[in-house]
Structures are given as structure tokens and as C-alpha cells.
mmCIF file of C-alpha atoms in Angstrom:
data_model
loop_
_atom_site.group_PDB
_atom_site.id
_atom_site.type_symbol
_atom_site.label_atom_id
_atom_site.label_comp_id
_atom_site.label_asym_id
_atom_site.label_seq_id
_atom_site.Cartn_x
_atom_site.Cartn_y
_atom_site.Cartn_z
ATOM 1 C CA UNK A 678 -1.593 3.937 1.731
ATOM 2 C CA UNK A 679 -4.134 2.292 -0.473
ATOM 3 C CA UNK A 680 -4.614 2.083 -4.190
ATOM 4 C CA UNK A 681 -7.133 0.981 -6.346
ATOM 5 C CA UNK A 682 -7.869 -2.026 -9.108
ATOM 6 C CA UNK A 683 -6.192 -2.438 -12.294
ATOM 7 C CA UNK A 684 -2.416 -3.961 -12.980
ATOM 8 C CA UNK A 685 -0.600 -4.419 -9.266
ATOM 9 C CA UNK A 686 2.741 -2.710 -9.187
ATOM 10 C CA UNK A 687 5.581 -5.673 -9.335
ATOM 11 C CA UNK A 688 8.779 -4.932 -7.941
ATOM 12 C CA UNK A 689 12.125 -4.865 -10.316
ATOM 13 C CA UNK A 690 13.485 -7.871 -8.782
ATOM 14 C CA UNK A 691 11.047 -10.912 -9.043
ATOM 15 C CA UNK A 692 11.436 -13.794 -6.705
ATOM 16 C CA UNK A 693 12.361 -17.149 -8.218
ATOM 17 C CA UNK A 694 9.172 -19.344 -8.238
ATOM 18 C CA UNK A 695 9.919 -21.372 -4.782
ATOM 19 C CA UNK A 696 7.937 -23.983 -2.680
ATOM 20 C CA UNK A 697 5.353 -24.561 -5.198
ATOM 21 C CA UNK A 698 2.085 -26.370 -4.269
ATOM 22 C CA UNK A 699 -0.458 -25.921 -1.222
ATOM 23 C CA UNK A 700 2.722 -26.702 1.715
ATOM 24 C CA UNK A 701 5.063 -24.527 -0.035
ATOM 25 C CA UNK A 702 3.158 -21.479 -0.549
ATOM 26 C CA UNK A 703 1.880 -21.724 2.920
ATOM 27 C CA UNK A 704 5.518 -21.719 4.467
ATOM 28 C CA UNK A 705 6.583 -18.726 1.791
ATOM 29 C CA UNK A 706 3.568 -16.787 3.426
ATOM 30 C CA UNK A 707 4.686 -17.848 7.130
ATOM 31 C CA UNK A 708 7.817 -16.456 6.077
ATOM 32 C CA UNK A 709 6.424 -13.308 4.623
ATOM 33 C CA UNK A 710 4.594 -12.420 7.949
ATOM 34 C CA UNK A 711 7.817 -12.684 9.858
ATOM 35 C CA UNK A 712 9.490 -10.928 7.474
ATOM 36 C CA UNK A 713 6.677 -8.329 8.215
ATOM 37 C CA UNK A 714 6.475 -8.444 11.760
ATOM 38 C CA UNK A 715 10.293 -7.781 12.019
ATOM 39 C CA UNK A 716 10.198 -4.871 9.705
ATOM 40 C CA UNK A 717 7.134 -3.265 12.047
ATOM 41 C CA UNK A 718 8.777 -4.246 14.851
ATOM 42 C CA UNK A 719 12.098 -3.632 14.643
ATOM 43 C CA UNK A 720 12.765 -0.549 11.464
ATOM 44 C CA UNK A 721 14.649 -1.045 7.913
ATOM 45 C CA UNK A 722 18.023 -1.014 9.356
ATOM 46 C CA UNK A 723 17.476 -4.254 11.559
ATOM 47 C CA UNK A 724 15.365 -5.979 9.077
ATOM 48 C CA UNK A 725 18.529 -9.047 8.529
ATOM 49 C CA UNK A 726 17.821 -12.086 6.594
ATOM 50 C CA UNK A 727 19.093 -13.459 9.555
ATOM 51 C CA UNK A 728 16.639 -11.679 11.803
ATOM 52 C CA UNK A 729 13.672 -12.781 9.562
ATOM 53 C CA UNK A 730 14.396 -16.442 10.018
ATOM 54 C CA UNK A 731 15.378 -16.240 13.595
ATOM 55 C CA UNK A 732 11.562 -14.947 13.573
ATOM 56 C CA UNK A 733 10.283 -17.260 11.830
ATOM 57 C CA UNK A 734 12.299 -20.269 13.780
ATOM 58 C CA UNK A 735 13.773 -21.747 11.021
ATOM 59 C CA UNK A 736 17.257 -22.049 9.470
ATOM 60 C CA UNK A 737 19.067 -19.140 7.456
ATOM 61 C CA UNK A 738 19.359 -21.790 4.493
ATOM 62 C CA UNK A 739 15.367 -22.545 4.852
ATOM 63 C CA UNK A 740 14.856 -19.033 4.629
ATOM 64 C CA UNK A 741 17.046 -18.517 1.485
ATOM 65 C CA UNK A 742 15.616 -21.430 -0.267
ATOM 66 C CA UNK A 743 12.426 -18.810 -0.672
ATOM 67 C CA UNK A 744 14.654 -15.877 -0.702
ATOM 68 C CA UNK A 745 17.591 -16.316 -1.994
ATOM 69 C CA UNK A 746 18.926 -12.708 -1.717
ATOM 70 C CA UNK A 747 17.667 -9.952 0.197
ATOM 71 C CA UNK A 748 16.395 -7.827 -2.291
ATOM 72 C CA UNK A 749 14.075 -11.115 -2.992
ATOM 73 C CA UNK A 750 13.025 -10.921 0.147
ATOM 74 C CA UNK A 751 12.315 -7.437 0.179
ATOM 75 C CA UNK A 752 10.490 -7.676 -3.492
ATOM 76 C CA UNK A 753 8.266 -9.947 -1.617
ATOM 77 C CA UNK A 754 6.840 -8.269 1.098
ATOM 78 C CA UNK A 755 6.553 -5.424 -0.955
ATOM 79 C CA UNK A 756 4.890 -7.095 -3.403
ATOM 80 C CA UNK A 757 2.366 -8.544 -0.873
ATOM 81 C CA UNK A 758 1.800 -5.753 1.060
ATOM 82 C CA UNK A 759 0.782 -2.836 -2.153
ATOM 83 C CA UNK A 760 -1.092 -6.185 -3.571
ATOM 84 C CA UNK A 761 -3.478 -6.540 -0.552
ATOM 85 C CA UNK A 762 -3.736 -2.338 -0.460
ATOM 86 C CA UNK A 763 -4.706 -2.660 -4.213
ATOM 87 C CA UNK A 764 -7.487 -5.339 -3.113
ATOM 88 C CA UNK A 765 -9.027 -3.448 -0.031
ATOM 89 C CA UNK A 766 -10.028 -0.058 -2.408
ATOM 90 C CA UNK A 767 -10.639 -1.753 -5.964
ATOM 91 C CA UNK A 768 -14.023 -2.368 -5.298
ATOM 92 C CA UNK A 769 -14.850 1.077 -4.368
ATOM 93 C CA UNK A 770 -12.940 2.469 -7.826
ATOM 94 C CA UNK A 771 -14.124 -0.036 -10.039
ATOM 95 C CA UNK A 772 -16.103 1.206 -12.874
ATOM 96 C CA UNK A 773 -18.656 -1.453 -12.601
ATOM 97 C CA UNK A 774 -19.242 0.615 -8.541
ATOM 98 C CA UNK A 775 -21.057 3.056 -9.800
ATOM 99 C CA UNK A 776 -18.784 6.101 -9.305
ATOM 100 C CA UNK A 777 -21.964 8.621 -9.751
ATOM 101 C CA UNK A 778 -24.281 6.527 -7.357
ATOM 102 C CA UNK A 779 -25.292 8.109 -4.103
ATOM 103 C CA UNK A 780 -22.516 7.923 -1.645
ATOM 104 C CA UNK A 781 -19.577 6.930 -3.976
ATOM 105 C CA UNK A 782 -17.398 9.495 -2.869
ATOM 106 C CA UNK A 783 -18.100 8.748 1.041
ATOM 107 C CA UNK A 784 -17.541 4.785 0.161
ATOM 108 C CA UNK A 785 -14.257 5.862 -0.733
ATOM 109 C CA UNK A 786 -13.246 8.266 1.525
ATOM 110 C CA UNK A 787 -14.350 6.303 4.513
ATOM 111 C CA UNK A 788 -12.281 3.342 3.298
ATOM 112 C CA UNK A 789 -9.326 5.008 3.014
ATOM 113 C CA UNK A 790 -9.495 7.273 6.031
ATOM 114 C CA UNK A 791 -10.723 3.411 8.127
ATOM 115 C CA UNK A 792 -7.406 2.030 7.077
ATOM 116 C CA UNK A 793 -5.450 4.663 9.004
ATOM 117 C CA UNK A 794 -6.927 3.221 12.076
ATOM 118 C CA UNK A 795 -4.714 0.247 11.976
ATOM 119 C CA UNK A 796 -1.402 1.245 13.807
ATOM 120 C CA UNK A 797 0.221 -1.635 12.329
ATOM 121 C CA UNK A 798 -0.327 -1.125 8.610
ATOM 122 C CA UNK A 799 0.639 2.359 9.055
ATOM 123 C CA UNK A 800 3.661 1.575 10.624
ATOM 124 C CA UNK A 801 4.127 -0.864 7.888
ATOM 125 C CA UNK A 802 3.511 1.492 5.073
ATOM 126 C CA UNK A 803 6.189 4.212 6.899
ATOM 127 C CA UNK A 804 8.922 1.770 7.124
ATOM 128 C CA UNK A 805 8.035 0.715 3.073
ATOM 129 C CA UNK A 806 8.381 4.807 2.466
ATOM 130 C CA UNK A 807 11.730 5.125 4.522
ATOM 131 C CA UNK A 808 13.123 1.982 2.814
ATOM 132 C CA UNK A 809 11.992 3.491 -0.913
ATOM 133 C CA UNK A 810 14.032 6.528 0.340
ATOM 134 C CA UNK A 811 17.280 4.596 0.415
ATOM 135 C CA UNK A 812 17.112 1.834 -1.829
ATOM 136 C CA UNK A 813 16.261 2.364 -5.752
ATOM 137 C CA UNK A 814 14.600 -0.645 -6.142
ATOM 138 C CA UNK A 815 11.910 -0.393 -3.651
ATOM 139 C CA UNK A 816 11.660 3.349 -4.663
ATOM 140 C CA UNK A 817 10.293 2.217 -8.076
ATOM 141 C CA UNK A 818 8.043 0.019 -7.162
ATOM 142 C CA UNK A 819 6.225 2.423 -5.228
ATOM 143 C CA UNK A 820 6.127 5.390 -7.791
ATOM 144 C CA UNK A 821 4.692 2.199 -10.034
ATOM 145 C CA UNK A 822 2.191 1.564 -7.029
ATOM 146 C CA UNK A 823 1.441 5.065 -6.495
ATOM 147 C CA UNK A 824 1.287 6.011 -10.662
ATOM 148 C CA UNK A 825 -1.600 2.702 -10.715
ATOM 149 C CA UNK A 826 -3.500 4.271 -8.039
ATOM 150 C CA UNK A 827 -3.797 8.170 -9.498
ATOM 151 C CA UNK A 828 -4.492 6.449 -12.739
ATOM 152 C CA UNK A 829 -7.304 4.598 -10.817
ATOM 153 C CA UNK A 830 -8.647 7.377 -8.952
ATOM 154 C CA UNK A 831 -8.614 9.311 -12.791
ATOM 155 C CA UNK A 832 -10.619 7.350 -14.255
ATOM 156 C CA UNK A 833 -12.951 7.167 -11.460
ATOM 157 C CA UNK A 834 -12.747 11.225 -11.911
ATOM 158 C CA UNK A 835 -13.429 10.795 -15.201
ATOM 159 C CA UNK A 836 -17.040 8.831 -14.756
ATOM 160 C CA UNK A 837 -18.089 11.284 -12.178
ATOM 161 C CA UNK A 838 -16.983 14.505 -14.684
ATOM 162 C CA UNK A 839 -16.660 13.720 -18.203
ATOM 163 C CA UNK A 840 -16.965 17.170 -19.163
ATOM 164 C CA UNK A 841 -13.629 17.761 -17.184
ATOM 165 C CA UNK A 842 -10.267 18.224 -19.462
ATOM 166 C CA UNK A 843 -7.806 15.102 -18.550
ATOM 167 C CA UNK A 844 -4.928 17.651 -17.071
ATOM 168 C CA UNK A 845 -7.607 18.914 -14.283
ATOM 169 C CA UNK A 846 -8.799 15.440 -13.966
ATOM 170 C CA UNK A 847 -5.031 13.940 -13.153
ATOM 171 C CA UNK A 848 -4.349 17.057 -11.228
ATOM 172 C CA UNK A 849 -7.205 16.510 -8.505
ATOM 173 C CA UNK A 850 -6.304 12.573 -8.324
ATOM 174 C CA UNK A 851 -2.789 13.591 -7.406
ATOM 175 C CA UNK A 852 -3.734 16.313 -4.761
ATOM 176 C CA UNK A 853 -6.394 13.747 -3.127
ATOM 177 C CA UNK A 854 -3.634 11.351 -2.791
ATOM 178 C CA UNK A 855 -1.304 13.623 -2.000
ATOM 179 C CA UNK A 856 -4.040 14.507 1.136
ATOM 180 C CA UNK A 857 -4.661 11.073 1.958
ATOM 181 C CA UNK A 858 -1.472 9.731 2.182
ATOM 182 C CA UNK A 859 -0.416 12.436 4.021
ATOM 183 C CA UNK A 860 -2.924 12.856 6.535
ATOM 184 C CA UNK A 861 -2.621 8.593 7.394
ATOM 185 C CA UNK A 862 0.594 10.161 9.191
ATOM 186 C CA UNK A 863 -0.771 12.236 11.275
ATOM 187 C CA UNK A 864 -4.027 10.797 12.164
ATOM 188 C CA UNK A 865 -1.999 7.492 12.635
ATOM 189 C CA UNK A 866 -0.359 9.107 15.744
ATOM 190 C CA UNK A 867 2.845 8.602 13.548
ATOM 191 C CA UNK A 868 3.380 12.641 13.643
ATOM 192 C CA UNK A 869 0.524 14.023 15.448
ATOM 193 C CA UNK A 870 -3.109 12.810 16.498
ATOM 194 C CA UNK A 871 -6.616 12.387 15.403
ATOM 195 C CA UNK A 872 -9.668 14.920 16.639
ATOM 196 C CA UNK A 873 -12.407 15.216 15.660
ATOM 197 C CA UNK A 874 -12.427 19.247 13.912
ATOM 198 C CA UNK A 875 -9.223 18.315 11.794
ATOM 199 C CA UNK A 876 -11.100 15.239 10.474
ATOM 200 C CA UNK A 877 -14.167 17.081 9.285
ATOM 201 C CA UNK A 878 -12.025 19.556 7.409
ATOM 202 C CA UNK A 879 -10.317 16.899 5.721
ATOM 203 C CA UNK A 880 -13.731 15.209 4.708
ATOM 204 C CA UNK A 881 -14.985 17.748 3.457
ATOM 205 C CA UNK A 882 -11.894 18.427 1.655
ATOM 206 C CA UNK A 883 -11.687 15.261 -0.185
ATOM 207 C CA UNK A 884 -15.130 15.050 -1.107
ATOM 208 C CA UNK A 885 -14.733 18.723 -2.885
ATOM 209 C CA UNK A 886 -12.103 17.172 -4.810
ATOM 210 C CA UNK A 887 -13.292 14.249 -5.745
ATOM 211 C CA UNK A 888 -16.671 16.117 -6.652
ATOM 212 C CA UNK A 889 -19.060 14.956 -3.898
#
């Protein structure tokens, strides 16, 4: 799962503005990684407010000073976790990168397909998916996340083929996501494993539609 630059998806539910200054924000982040490492660790369904702080080795009411609710929590992490995604690939996309230079397509190819080699982030990135299968909220802030990143890999489309009518242009960003994200779960080891004939197929794959 990775996106590129422009406006970062924001959850429905924002998180009252907490532990302001350098301390604060630094203990909201400490809090954050728990709150990740328990949802990696331990799946949606165990992911407690109650578990997060016991993680993090503070009090329940510390925790819900940051977080008052769960779904503030959850907004949060969310939040932080498409945000840094967003980061990793908008330099690639940008349209100061040179999307016809030499190479552009392999930059971003290579980026996405390195990512996938993190076990944690992809475990990360399946519990996000299961939890936007059960709860609305999260649901809609990753159809916001994933709408940013085809309109991102569109326009970068778009520099490489201006010729190209917008429909075609939208329809190949959607089908290179649609390969991307899916193949992160299988070379991942989530569902199945790397080698090395599958992974030259899918290169080549994404290159052709991106227009390498």
C-alpha cells in the first residue's frame, strides 16, 4: 500500500488537538506506535484501548487524554500510517520528477514493489484493510486514500501520454493499483511467496501499463 503526493486522506473523525508542544506530541507518537505494534501484533479484534495503554505502560485515563474515544484512536493511526505511505512515493509521482525521464517508470515500480519487503508494514496495511471491512469509518478513509493515489498515478499518466483520452488514462492507474496492491499480498508471504519468474512477469506488467 503506497500512494502518492497531493492532499493526504483525513479520516471522518478528527482527533481533538491534545498534548500540544515538543513533550506532548512526542508522548501522542509513543502512543501511536503502541497503538501500532498491538494492532500488528495482536489483529483488529484485540486492538482494546485498554490493550494499547497496557502497551504503552501508562494509565487508561493517560491514554484517553490523547484519545478520548476509540474511533480517535483509530483515526490516528490511520491517519499516520496512509500519511507516511503518501510521503515514501510522492517524490517519485511528483510532476517536478520528471515522469518522461529515463527510468521513471522503474523508480516507481521498484519503490513500491521494495515496500512489500517489510513484513511489518504489510501486516499493518492487512489489518487497516480488514478493519475498513467492518467499520464505515475507516472504510472511507481508505477509498479517500486510495481515490488520492489513482488521481496521483493519473496525472503522472497524463505527463508520460498526453495524447491519451482521460477515461484510458484513469483506467490504467486503477488496474496498476489494482496489481500492486494486490500482489504486496502475495509476495508479502501474507497468501503465497515471492520467486523470482512471478516477479518478472509482474515487472514487466506494470511497466506496460504505466508506458515504460
Amino acid at each position: 500500500m503506497s500512494t502518492a503526493p497531493g492532499p493526504t486522506p483525513s479520516t471522518p473523525s478528527a482527533t481533538p488537538a491534545r498534548g500540544r508542544g515538543r513533550k506532548g506530541a512526542e508522548r501522542r507518537e509513543a502512543l501511536l506506535d503502541a497503538a501500532e505494534e498491538v494492532l500488528v501484533a495482536e489483529g483488529g479484534p484485540e486492538w482494546t484501548m485498554r490493550a494499547v495503554a497496557a502497551a504503552a505502560g501508562v494509565r487508561l485515563g493517560h491514554l484517553q487524554y490523547y484519545f478520548p474515544t476509540h474511533a480517535d484512536l483509530v483515526a490516528a493511526v490511520l491517519d499516520r500510517v496512509l500519511r507516511r505511505s503518501a510521503e515514501r512515493l510522492a517524490p517519485l509521482l511528483a510532476a517536478d520528477a520528471g515522469a518522461d525521464a529515463p527510468g521513471a517508470t522503474a523508480g516507481v515500480v521498484a519503490t513500491l514493489l521494495a515496500e512489500q519487503e517489510d513484513a511489518r508494514l504489510m501486516r499493518l496495511f492487512v489489518e487497516v484493510w480488514a478493519l475498513a471491512a467492518r467499520d464505515a469509518t475507516v472504510s472511507a478513509a481508505v477509498r479517500g486514500f486510495y481515490d488520492d493515489y489513482r488521481t496521483q498515478v493519473t496525472a503522472f499518466l497524463t505527463r508520460r501520454h498526453p495524447d491519451l483520452p482521460e477515461e484510458e488514462l484513469r483506467a490504467r492507474a486503477g488496474v496498476f493499483i489494482m496489481l500492486i496492491e494486490g500482489a504486496s499480498l502475495f509476495r508479502s508471504g501474507v497468501a503465497g511467496e515471492r520467486d523470482p519468474a512471478t516477479d518478472e512477469a509482474l515487472i514487466r506488467t506494470a511497466h506496460a501499463l504505466l508506458g515504460s
